[in-house]
């Protein structure tokens, strides 16, 4: 059975005092929930966040990692480093990484392999640009992103993979895909998985939606049968909003 997941991607926001304060707020408001709850603070605050959320239902996850185990990669962080501070899940392929840091389907395939080799769970992000949607190519683009980074894997690897469909035109723009647009694409993604790996694998993979999810629209988006949760940017920076989204399940 696939899980419901709500993950907050804090991006390059919140220094250490702000991280600690937001976690205190979140812990005050989180009760038991029907979804797994995750937050992704910046690298330098991962350990403090991990420590502050011990014995809670909040999992601290990372926003990115390098594919190498270690070595001369100034400014980069490896899977083993993440694991050593308690991280068990990493976001890979976020559109901001693809757009501003030249991440490609090929380099992402290497990151995927490195994460799985180190027993990290992956939230793998992908999604089309506005121009792709306008020209009606969104399914082709998404299929290509998934195939080139993930389809060299065995079916069993998908136990440790969560997919996150994030149309680039909806990220941080206030414009959300309609619940129907999200459902259509999620259904297409599940079908693409099924064609390659069979129904059991396809049914067990959680597919999150990301792009301007807010307390006001979360319930409707999450009510769609192939939407298993959300990757939340802006609205994850306010405890009240993030918890309202978690509670939309
Ligand atoms: P947003 O970001 O919720 O601010 O649109 C989503 C994301 O980038 O994951």
PDB file of C-alpha atoms and ligand atoms in Angstrom:
ATOM      1  CA  UNK A   1       0.000   0.000   0.000  1.00  0.00           C
ATOM      2  CA  UNK A   2       1.350   3.380  -0.923  1.00  0.00           C
ATOM      3  CA  UNK A   3       1.719   6.045   1.724  1.00  0.00           C
ATOM      4  CA  UNK A   4       0.441   9.590   1.945  1.00  0.00           C
ATOM      5  CA  UNK A   5       3.297  12.017   2.357  1.00  0.00           C
ATOM      6  CA  UNK A   6       3.518  15.754   2.947  1.00  0.00           C
ATOM      7  CA  UNK A   7       7.063  17.102   2.636  1.00  0.00           C
ATOM      8  CA  UNK A   8       8.137  20.695   3.228  1.00  0.00           C
ATOM      9  CA  UNK A   9      10.981  21.871   1.011  1.00  0.00           C
ATOM     10  CA  UNK A  10      12.438  24.841   2.844  1.00  0.00           C
ATOM     11  CA  UNK A  11      14.878  25.620  -0.007  1.00  0.00           C
ATOM     12  CA  UNK A  12      17.456  28.295   0.942  1.00  0.00           C
ATOM     13  CA  UNK A  13      15.365  29.692   3.779  1.00  0.00           C
ATOM     14  CA  UNK A  14      15.734  29.687   7.571  1.00  0.00           C
ATOM     15  CA  UNK A  15      19.022  30.117   9.419  1.00  0.00           C
ATOM     16  CA  UNK A  16      19.668  28.116  12.585  1.00  0.00           C
ATOM     17  CA  UNK A  17      17.532  30.149  15.035  1.00  0.00           C
ATOM     18  CA  UNK A  18      14.697  30.274  12.482  1.00  0.00           C
ATOM     19  CA  UNK A  19      14.991  26.533  11.890  1.00  0.00           C
ATOM     20  CA  UNK A  20      14.769  25.827  15.602  1.00  0.00           C
ATOM     21  CA  UNK A  21      11.840  28.199  16.052  1.00  0.00           C
ATOM     22  CA  UNK A  22       9.867  26.733  13.139  1.00  0.00           C
ATOM     23  CA  UNK A  23      10.417  23.210  14.433  1.00  0.00           C
ATOM     24  CA  UNK A  24       9.194  24.233  17.898  1.00  0.00           C
ATOM     25  CA  UNK A  25       6.064  25.638  16.247  1.00  0.00           C
ATOM     26  CA  UNK A  26       5.552  22.534  14.153  1.00  0.00           C
ATOM     27  CA  UNK A  27       5.953  20.214  17.129  1.00  0.00           C
ATOM     28  CA  UNK A  28       3.378  22.225  19.092  1.00  0.00           C
ATOM     29  CA  UNK A  29       0.829  21.763  16.356  1.00  0.00           C
ATOM     30  CA  UNK A  30       1.502  18.302  14.939  1.00  0.00           C
ATOM     31  CA  UNK A  31      -0.704  15.577  16.237  1.00  0.00           C
ATOM     32  CA  UNK A  32      -1.015  12.148  14.763  1.00  0.00           C
ATOM     33  CA  UNK A  33      -1.692  12.487  11.084  1.00  0.00           C
ATOM     34  CA  UNK A  34      -2.763  10.346   8.161  1.00  0.00           C
ATOM     35  CA  UNK A  35       0.344  11.307   6.236  1.00  0.00           C
ATOM     36  CA  UNK A  36       4.073  10.939   6.735  1.00  0.00           C
ATOM     37  CA  UNK A  37       5.413  14.396   7.532  1.00  0.00           C
ATOM     38  CA  UNK A  38       8.848  15.527   6.345  1.00  0.00           C
ATOM     39  CA  UNK A  39      10.806  18.760   6.393  1.00  0.00           C
ATOM     40  CA  UNK A  40      13.883  19.582   4.313  1.00  0.00           C
ATOM     41  CA  UNK A  41      15.990  22.306   5.971  1.00  0.00           C
ATOM     42  CA  UNK A  42      19.265  23.487   4.486  1.00  0.00           C
ATOM     43  CA  UNK A  43      22.311  21.202   4.862  1.00  0.00           C
ATOM     44  CA  UNK A  44      23.963  23.180   7.659  1.00  0.00           C
ATOM     45  CA  UNK A  45      20.935  22.802   9.909  1.00  0.00           C
ATOM     46  CA  UNK A  46      20.165  19.152   9.230  1.00  0.00           C
ATOM     47  CA  UNK A  47      21.712  17.790  12.393  1.00  0.00           C
ATOM     48  CA  UNK A  48      20.082  20.354  14.673  1.00  0.00           C
ATOM     49  CA  UNK A  49      16.757  19.680  12.958  1.00  0.00           C
ATOM     50  CA  UNK A  50      17.231  15.932  13.323  1.00  0.00           C
ATOM     51  CA  UNK A  51      18.037  16.362  16.995  1.00  0.00           C
ATOM     52  CA  UNK A  52      15.067  18.662  17.607  1.00  0.00           C
ATOM     53  CA  UNK A  53      12.595  16.239  15.990  1.00  0.00           C
ATOM     54  CA  UNK A  54      13.733  13.036  17.731  1.00  0.00           C
ATOM     55  CA  UNK A  55      10.724  11.090  19.029  1.00  0.00           C
ATOM     56  CA  UNK A  56       8.323  13.095  16.896  1.00  0.00           C
ATOM     57  CA  UNK A  57       6.501  12.113  13.718  1.00  0.00           C
ATOM     58  CA  UNK A  58       8.487  14.618  11.654  1.00  0.00           C
ATOM     59  CA  UNK A  59      11.252  13.205   9.455  1.00  0.00           C
ATOM     60  CA  UNK A  60      14.134  15.488   8.509  1.00  0.00           C
ATOM     61  CA  UNK A  61      15.204  15.037   4.896  1.00  0.00           C
ATOM     62  CA  UNK A  62      17.805  16.608   2.591  1.00  0.00           C
ATOM     63  CA  UNK A  63      17.232  18.802  -0.455  1.00  0.00           C
ATOM     64  CA  UNK A  64      20.003  17.355  -2.618  1.00  0.00           C
ATOM     65  CA  UNK A  65      23.278  15.393  -2.581  1.00  0.00           C
ATOM     66  CA  UNK A  66      26.261  14.630  -4.807  1.00  0.00           C
ATOM     67  CA  UNK A  67      26.628  11.265  -6.555  1.00  0.00           C
ATOM     68  CA  UNK A  68      30.214  10.613  -5.437  1.00  0.00           C
ATOM     69  CA  UNK A  69      30.994   8.895  -2.121  1.00  0.00           C
ATOM     70  CA  UNK A  70      33.616  11.528  -1.285  1.00  0.00           C
ATOM     71  CA  UNK A  71      36.475  13.362  -2.951  1.00  0.00           C
ATOM     72  CA  UNK A  72      37.481  16.634  -4.558  1.00  0.00           C
ATOM     73  CA  UNK A  73      34.044  18.192  -5.045  1.00  0.00           C
ATOM     74  CA  UNK A  74      34.281  21.480  -3.194  1.00  0.00           C
ATOM     75  CA  UNK A  75      31.009  22.570  -1.657  1.00  0.00           C
ATOM     76  CA  UNK A  76      29.233  19.249  -2.166  1.00  0.00           C
ATOM     77  CA  UNK A  77      27.656  16.744   0.238  1.00  0.00           C
ATOM     78  CA  UNK A  78      27.565  12.945  -0.097  1.00  0.00           C
ATOM     79  CA  UNK A  79      25.004  10.315   0.789  1.00  0.00           C
ATOM     80  CA  UNK A  80      27.167   8.982   3.627  1.00  0.00           C
ATOM     81  CA  UNK A  81      27.428  12.474   5.109  1.00  0.00           C
ATOM     82  CA  UNK A  82      23.664  12.810   5.063  1.00  0.00           C
ATOM     83  CA  UNK A  83      23.233   9.420   6.694  1.00  0.00           C
ATOM     84  CA  UNK A  84      25.745  10.267   9.396  1.00  0.00           C
ATOM     85  CA  UNK A  85      23.520  13.105  10.632  1.00  0.00           C
ATOM     86  CA  UNK A  86      20.381  10.968  10.662  1.00  0.00           C
ATOM     87  CA  UNK A  87      18.957  11.686   7.210  1.00  0.00           C
ATOM     88  CA  UNK A  88      17.142   8.769   5.548  1.00  0.00           C
ATOM     89  CA  UNK A  89      15.482  10.511   2.601  1.00  0.00           C
ATOM     90  CA  UNK A  90      16.780  12.920  -0.036  1.00  0.00           C
ATOM     91  CA  UNK A  91      15.022  15.078  -2.627  1.00  0.00           C
ATOM     92  CA  UNK A  92      16.615  14.714  -6.072  1.00  0.00           C
ATOM     93  CA  UNK A  93      15.948  16.506  -9.355  1.00  0.00           C
ATOM     94  CA  UNK A  94      14.095  19.543  -8.075  1.00  0.00           C
ATOM     95  CA  UNK A  95      13.411  21.893 -10.992  1.00  0.00           C
ATOM     96  CA  UNK A  96      15.478  24.629  -9.339  1.00  0.00           C
ATOM     97  CA  UNK A  97      18.454  22.240  -9.288  1.00  0.00           C
ATOM     98  CA  UNK A  98      17.837  21.407 -12.930  1.00  0.00           C
ATOM     99  CA  UNK A  99      17.416  25.060 -13.973  1.00  0.00           C
ATOM    100  CA  UNK A 100      20.097  26.847 -11.905  1.00  0.00           C
ATOM    101  CA  UNK A 101      22.668  24.110 -11.257  1.00  0.00           C
ATOM    102  CA  UNK A 102      22.631  22.293 -14.578  1.00  0.00           C
ATOM    103  CA  UNK A 103      21.330  19.000 -13.251  1.00  0.00           C
ATOM    104  CA  UNK A 104      20.469  16.732 -16.147  1.00  0.00           C
ATOM    105  CA  UNK A 105      18.599  13.465 -16.463  1.00  0.00           C
ATOM    106  CA  UNK A 106      22.014  11.795 -16.827  1.00  0.00           C
ATOM    107  CA  UNK A 107      23.563  13.289 -13.682  1.00  0.00           C
ATOM    108  CA  UNK A 108      20.342  12.565 -11.821  1.00  0.00           C
ATOM    109  CA  UNK A 109      20.529   8.896 -12.781  1.00  0.00           C
ATOM    110  CA  UNK A 110      23.937   8.800 -11.057  1.00  0.00           C
ATOM    111  CA  UNK A 111      22.547  10.507  -7.960  1.00  0.00           C
ATOM    112  CA  UNK A 112      19.650   8.055  -7.875  1.00  0.00           C
ATOM    113  CA  UNK A 113      22.085   5.123  -7.962  1.00  0.00           C
ATOM    114  CA  UNK A 114      24.266   6.631  -5.236  1.00  0.00           C
ATOM    115  CA  UNK A 115      21.295   7.305  -2.964  1.00  0.00           C
ATOM    116  CA  UNK A 116      19.876   3.794  -3.376  1.00  0.00           C
ATOM    117  CA  UNK A 117      23.301   2.205  -2.870  1.00  0.00           C
ATOM    118  CA  UNK A 118      23.433   4.029   0.466  1.00  0.00           C
ATOM    119  CA  UNK A 119      19.897   2.966   1.448  1.00  0.00           C
ATOM    120  CA  UNK A 120      18.477   6.449   1.205  1.00  0.00           C
ATOM    121  CA  UNK A 121      14.889   6.895   0.147  1.00  0.00           C
ATOM    122  CA  UNK A 122      14.465   9.313  -2.763  1.00  0.00           C
ATOM    123  CA  UNK A 123      11.830  11.909  -3.532  1.00  0.00           C
ATOM    124  CA  UNK A 124      12.425  12.236  -7.252  1.00  0.00           C
ATOM    125  CA  UNK A 125      11.114  15.485  -8.790  1.00  0.00           C
ATOM    126  CA  UNK A 126      10.262  16.239 -12.390  1.00  0.00           C
ATOM    127  CA  UNK A 127       7.770  18.317 -14.347  1.00  0.00           C
ATOM    128  CA  UNK A 128       7.256  20.243 -17.524  1.00  0.00           C
ATOM    129  CA  UNK A 129       7.862  23.909 -18.307  1.00  0.00           C
ATOM    130  CA  UNK A 130       5.039  26.227 -19.302  1.00  0.00           C
ATOM    131  CA  UNK A 131       6.111  26.077 -22.965  1.00  0.00           C
ATOM    132  CA  UNK A 132       5.816  22.257 -22.896  1.00  0.00           C
ATOM    133  CA  UNK A 133       2.292  22.458 -21.579  1.00  0.00           C
ATOM    134  CA  UNK A 134       1.321  25.136 -24.074  1.00  0.00           C
ATOM    135  CA  UNK A 135       2.514  22.951 -26.930  1.00  0.00           C
ATOM    136  CA  UNK A 136       0.797  19.886 -25.449  1.00  0.00           C
ATOM    137  CA  UNK A 137       4.090  18.038 -24.845  1.00  0.00           C
ATOM    138  CA  UNK A 138       3.831  17.713 -21.067  1.00  0.00           C
ATOM    139  CA  UNK A 139       3.390  13.944 -21.019  1.00  0.00           C
ATOM    140  CA  UNK A 140       6.300  13.365 -23.363  1.00  0.00           C
ATOM    141  CA  UNK A 141       8.595  15.571 -21.262  1.00  0.00           C
ATOM    142  CA  UNK A 142       7.585  13.922 -17.996  1.00  0.00           C
ATOM    143  CA  UNK A 143       7.894  10.430 -19.449  1.00  0.00           C
ATOM    144  CA  UNK A 144      11.385  11.235 -20.690  1.00  0.00           C
ATOM    145  CA  UNK A 145      12.465  12.648 -17.314  1.00  0.00           C
ATOM    146  CA  UNK A 146      11.254   9.546 -15.489  1.00  0.00           C
ATOM    147  CA  UNK A 147      12.613   7.051 -18.000  1.00  0.00           C
ATOM    148  CA  UNK A 148      16.075   8.536 -18.301  1.00  0.00           C
ATOM    149  CA  UNK A 149      16.718   8.837 -14.579  1.00  0.00           C
ATOM    150  CA  UNK A 150      14.874   5.792 -13.223  1.00  0.00           C
ATOM    151  CA  UNK A 151      14.116   3.122 -15.792  1.00  0.00           C
ATOM    152  CA  UNK A 152      17.512   1.438 -15.544  1.00  0.00           C
ATOM    153  CA  UNK A 153      16.438   0.327 -12.035  1.00  0.00           C
ATOM    154  CA  UNK A 154      14.949  -2.991 -10.965  1.00  0.00           C
ATOM    155  CA  UNK A 155      11.315  -2.936  -9.833  1.00  0.00           C
ATOM    156  CA  UNK A 156      12.417  -3.589  -6.226  1.00  0.00           C
ATOM    157  CA  UNK A 157      14.209  -0.204  -6.148  1.00  0.00           C
ATOM    158  CA  UNK A 158      10.837   1.547  -6.268  1.00  0.00           C
ATOM    159  CA  UNK A 159      10.211   0.579  -2.644  1.00  0.00           C
ATOM    160  CA  UNK A 160      12.613   3.422  -1.894  1.00  0.00           C
ATOM    161  CA  UNK A 161      11.383   5.920  -4.443  1.00  0.00           C
ATOM    162  CA  UNK A 162       8.661   8.529  -4.119  1.00  0.00           C
ATOM    163  CA  UNK A 163       7.812  10.538  -7.225  1.00  0.00           C
ATOM    164  CA  UNK A 164       6.996  14.246  -7.139  1.00  0.00           C
ATOM    165  CA  UNK A 165       5.304  15.807 -10.129  1.00  0.00           C
ATOM    166  CA  UNK A 166       6.046  19.513 -10.042  1.00  0.00           C
ATOM    167  CA  UNK A 167       5.027  21.482 -13.130  1.00  0.00           C
ATOM    168  CA  UNK A 168       7.627  24.251 -13.316  1.00  0.00           C
ATOM    169  CA  UNK A 169       4.988  26.852 -14.172  1.00  0.00           C
ATOM    170  CA  UNK A 170       3.259  26.204 -10.840  1.00  0.00           C
ATOM    171  CA  UNK A 171       6.294  26.416  -8.534  1.00  0.00           C
ATOM    172  CA  UNK A 172       6.395  29.569  -6.444  1.00  0.00           C
ATOM    173  CA  UNK A 173       4.117  31.324  -8.921  1.00  0.00           C
ATOM    174  CA  UNK A 174       0.846  31.110  -7.025  1.00  0.00           C
ATOM    175  CA  UNK A 175      -0.530  29.278 -10.036  1.00  0.00           C
ATOM    176  CA  UNK A 176      -1.536  25.721  -9.191  1.00  0.00           C
ATOM    177  CA  UNK A 177      -2.305  22.905 -11.558  1.00  0.00           C
ATOM    178  CA  UNK A 178      -6.012  22.237 -11.253  1.00  0.00           C
ATOM    179  CA  UNK A 179      -6.844  19.074  -9.307  1.00  0.00           C
ATOM    180  CA  UNK A 180      -7.900  17.561 -12.642  1.00  0.00           C
ATOM    181  CA  UNK A 181      -4.610  18.476 -14.343  1.00  0.00           C
ATOM    182  CA  UNK A 182      -2.723  16.951 -11.415  1.00  0.00           C
ATOM    183  CA  UNK A 183      -4.835  13.802 -11.463  1.00  0.00           C
ATOM    184  CA  UNK A 184      -4.470  13.395 -15.249  1.00  0.00           C
ATOM    185  CA  UNK A 185      -0.700  13.631 -15.049  1.00  0.00           C
ATOM    186  CA  UNK A 186      -0.423  11.396 -11.972  1.00  0.00           C
ATOM    187  CA  UNK A 187      -2.536   8.778 -13.698  1.00  0.00           C
ATOM    188  CA  UNK A 188      -0.286   8.997 -16.753  1.00  0.00           C
ATOM    189  CA  UNK A 189       2.807   8.618 -14.537  1.00  0.00           C
ATOM    190  CA  UNK A 190       1.359   5.556 -12.810  1.00  0.00           C
ATOM    191  CA  UNK A 191       0.481   4.052 -16.185  1.00  0.00           C
ATOM    192  CA  UNK A 192       4.021   4.707 -17.430  1.00  0.00           C
ATOM    193  CA  UNK A 193       5.363   2.852 -14.386  1.00  0.00           C
ATOM    194  CA  UNK A 194       2.895   0.047 -14.881  1.00  0.00           C
ATOM    195  CA  UNK A 195       3.920  -0.419 -18.523  1.00  0.00           C
ATOM    196  CA  UNK A 196       7.509  -0.968 -17.457  1.00  0.00           C
ATOM    197  CA  UNK A 197       7.250  -2.594 -14.022  1.00  0.00           C
ATOM    198  CA  UNK A 198       3.734  -4.012 -13.749  1.00  0.00           C
ATOM    199  CA  UNK A 199       0.708  -3.103 -11.718  1.00  0.00           C
ATOM    200  CA  UNK A 200       1.956  -3.961  -8.226  1.00  0.00           C
ATOM    201  CA  UNK A 201       4.949  -1.655  -8.430  1.00  0.00           C
ATOM    202  CA  UNK A 202       2.919   1.121 -10.033  1.00  0.00           C
ATOM    203  CA  UNK A 203       0.200   0.940  -7.391  1.00  0.00           C
ATOM    204  CA  UNK A 204       2.698   0.984  -4.512  1.00  0.00           C
ATOM    205  CA  UNK A 205       4.635   4.111  -5.521  1.00  0.00           C
ATOM    206  CA  UNK A 206       3.528   7.348  -3.871  1.00  0.00           C
ATOM    207  CA  UNK A 207       3.206  10.223  -6.324  1.00  0.00           C
ATOM    208  CA  UNK A 208       3.257  13.696  -4.771  1.00  0.00           C
ATOM    209  CA  UNK A 209       2.118  16.913  -6.379  1.00  0.00           C
ATOM    210  CA  UNK A 210       4.131  20.112  -5.924  1.00  0.00           C
ATOM    211  CA  UNK A 211       3.513  23.679  -7.065  1.00  0.00           C
ATOM    212  CA  UNK A 212       1.764  26.350  -4.990  1.00  0.00           C
ATOM    213  CA  UNK A 213      -0.034  23.921  -2.685  1.00  0.00           C
ATOM    214  CA  UNK A 214      -1.735  25.905   0.093  1.00  0.00           C
ATOM    215  CA  UNK A 215      -4.173  25.198   2.914  1.00  0.00           C
ATOM    216  CA  UNK A 216      -6.955  26.461   0.627  1.00  0.00           C
ATOM    217  CA  UNK A 217      -6.319  24.014  -2.223  1.00  0.00           C
ATOM    218  CA  UNK A 218      -4.636  21.026  -0.528  1.00  0.00           C
ATOM    219  CA  UNK A 219      -7.772  19.097   0.312  1.00  0.00           C
ATOM    220  CA  UNK A 220      -9.100  19.101  -3.227  1.00  0.00           C
ATOM    221  CA  UNK A 221      -5.765  18.177  -4.787  1.00  0.00           C
ATOM    222  CA  UNK A 222      -5.129  15.397  -2.243  1.00  0.00           C
ATOM    223  CA  UNK A 223      -8.626  13.999  -2.785  1.00  0.00           C
ATOM    224  CA  UNK A 224      -7.654  12.841  -6.291  1.00  0.00           C
ATOM    225  CA  UNK A 225      -7.077   9.087  -6.453  1.00  0.00           C
ATOM    226  CA  UNK A 226      -3.544   9.186  -7.879  1.00  0.00           C
ATOM    227  CA  UNK A 227      -2.313  12.116  -5.769  1.00  0.00           C
ATOM    228  CA  UNK A 228      -0.650  10.720  -2.638  1.00  0.00           C
ATOM    229  CA  UNK A 229       0.505  13.944  -1.062  1.00  0.00           C
ATOM    230  CA  UNK A 230       2.479  17.075  -1.709  1.00  0.00           C
ATOM    231  CA  UNK A 231       5.899  18.640  -1.868  1.00  0.00           C
ATOM    232  CA  UNK A 232       5.369  22.058  -0.374  1.00  0.00           C
ATOM    233  CA  UNK A 233       7.652  25.067  -0.832  1.00  0.00           C
ATOM    234  CA  UNK A 234       6.439  28.503   0.266  1.00  0.00           C
ATOM    235  CA  UNK A 235       3.620  27.264   2.478  1.00  0.00           C
ATOM    236  CA  UNK A 236       5.986  24.984   4.420  1.00  0.00           C
ATOM    237  CA  UNK A 237       7.721  28.011   5.945  1.00  0.00           C
ATOM    238  CA  UNK A 238       4.747  28.865   8.168  1.00  0.00           C
ATOM    239  CA  UNK A 239       3.897  26.211  10.745  1.00  0.00           C
ATOM    240  CA  UNK A 240       0.208  26.989  10.674  1.00  0.00           C
ATOM    241  CA  UNK A 241      -0.052  26.632   6.888  1.00  0.00           C
ATOM    242  CA  UNK A 242       2.089  23.518   6.700  1.00  0.00           C
ATOM    243  CA  UNK A 243       0.122  21.772   9.439  1.00  0.00           C
ATOM    244  CA  UNK A 244      -3.137  22.742   7.753  1.00  0.00           C
ATOM    245  CA  UNK A 245      -1.855  21.080   4.576  1.00  0.00           C
ATOM    246  CA  UNK A 246      -0.789  17.960   6.509  1.00  0.00           C
ATOM    247  CA  UNK A 247      -4.228  17.864   8.076  1.00  0.00           C
ATOM    248  CA  UNK A 248      -5.871  18.037   4.655  1.00  0.00           C
ATOM    249  CA  UNK A 249      -5.521  14.233   4.658  1.00  0.00           C
TER     250      UNK A 249
HETATM  251  P1  LIG B   1       5.921  26.106  -3.945  1.00  0.00           P
HETATM  252  O1  LIG B   1       7.224  25.171  -4.224  1.00  0.00           O
HETATM  253  O2  LIG B   1       5.022  25.317  -3.045  1.00  0.00           O
HETATM  254  O3  LIG B   1       6.481  27.343  -3.307  1.00  0.00           O
HETATM  255  O4  LIG B   1       5.305  26.369  -5.264  1.00  0.00           O
HETATM  256  C1  LIG B   1       7.072  23.802  -4.431  1.00  0.00           C
HETATM  257  C2  LIG B   1       8.435  23.169  -4.624  1.00  0.00           C
HETATM  258  O5  LIG B   1       9.308  23.816  -5.205  1.00  0.00           O
HETATM  259  O6  LIG B   1       8.658  22.028  -4.211  1.00  0.00           O
END
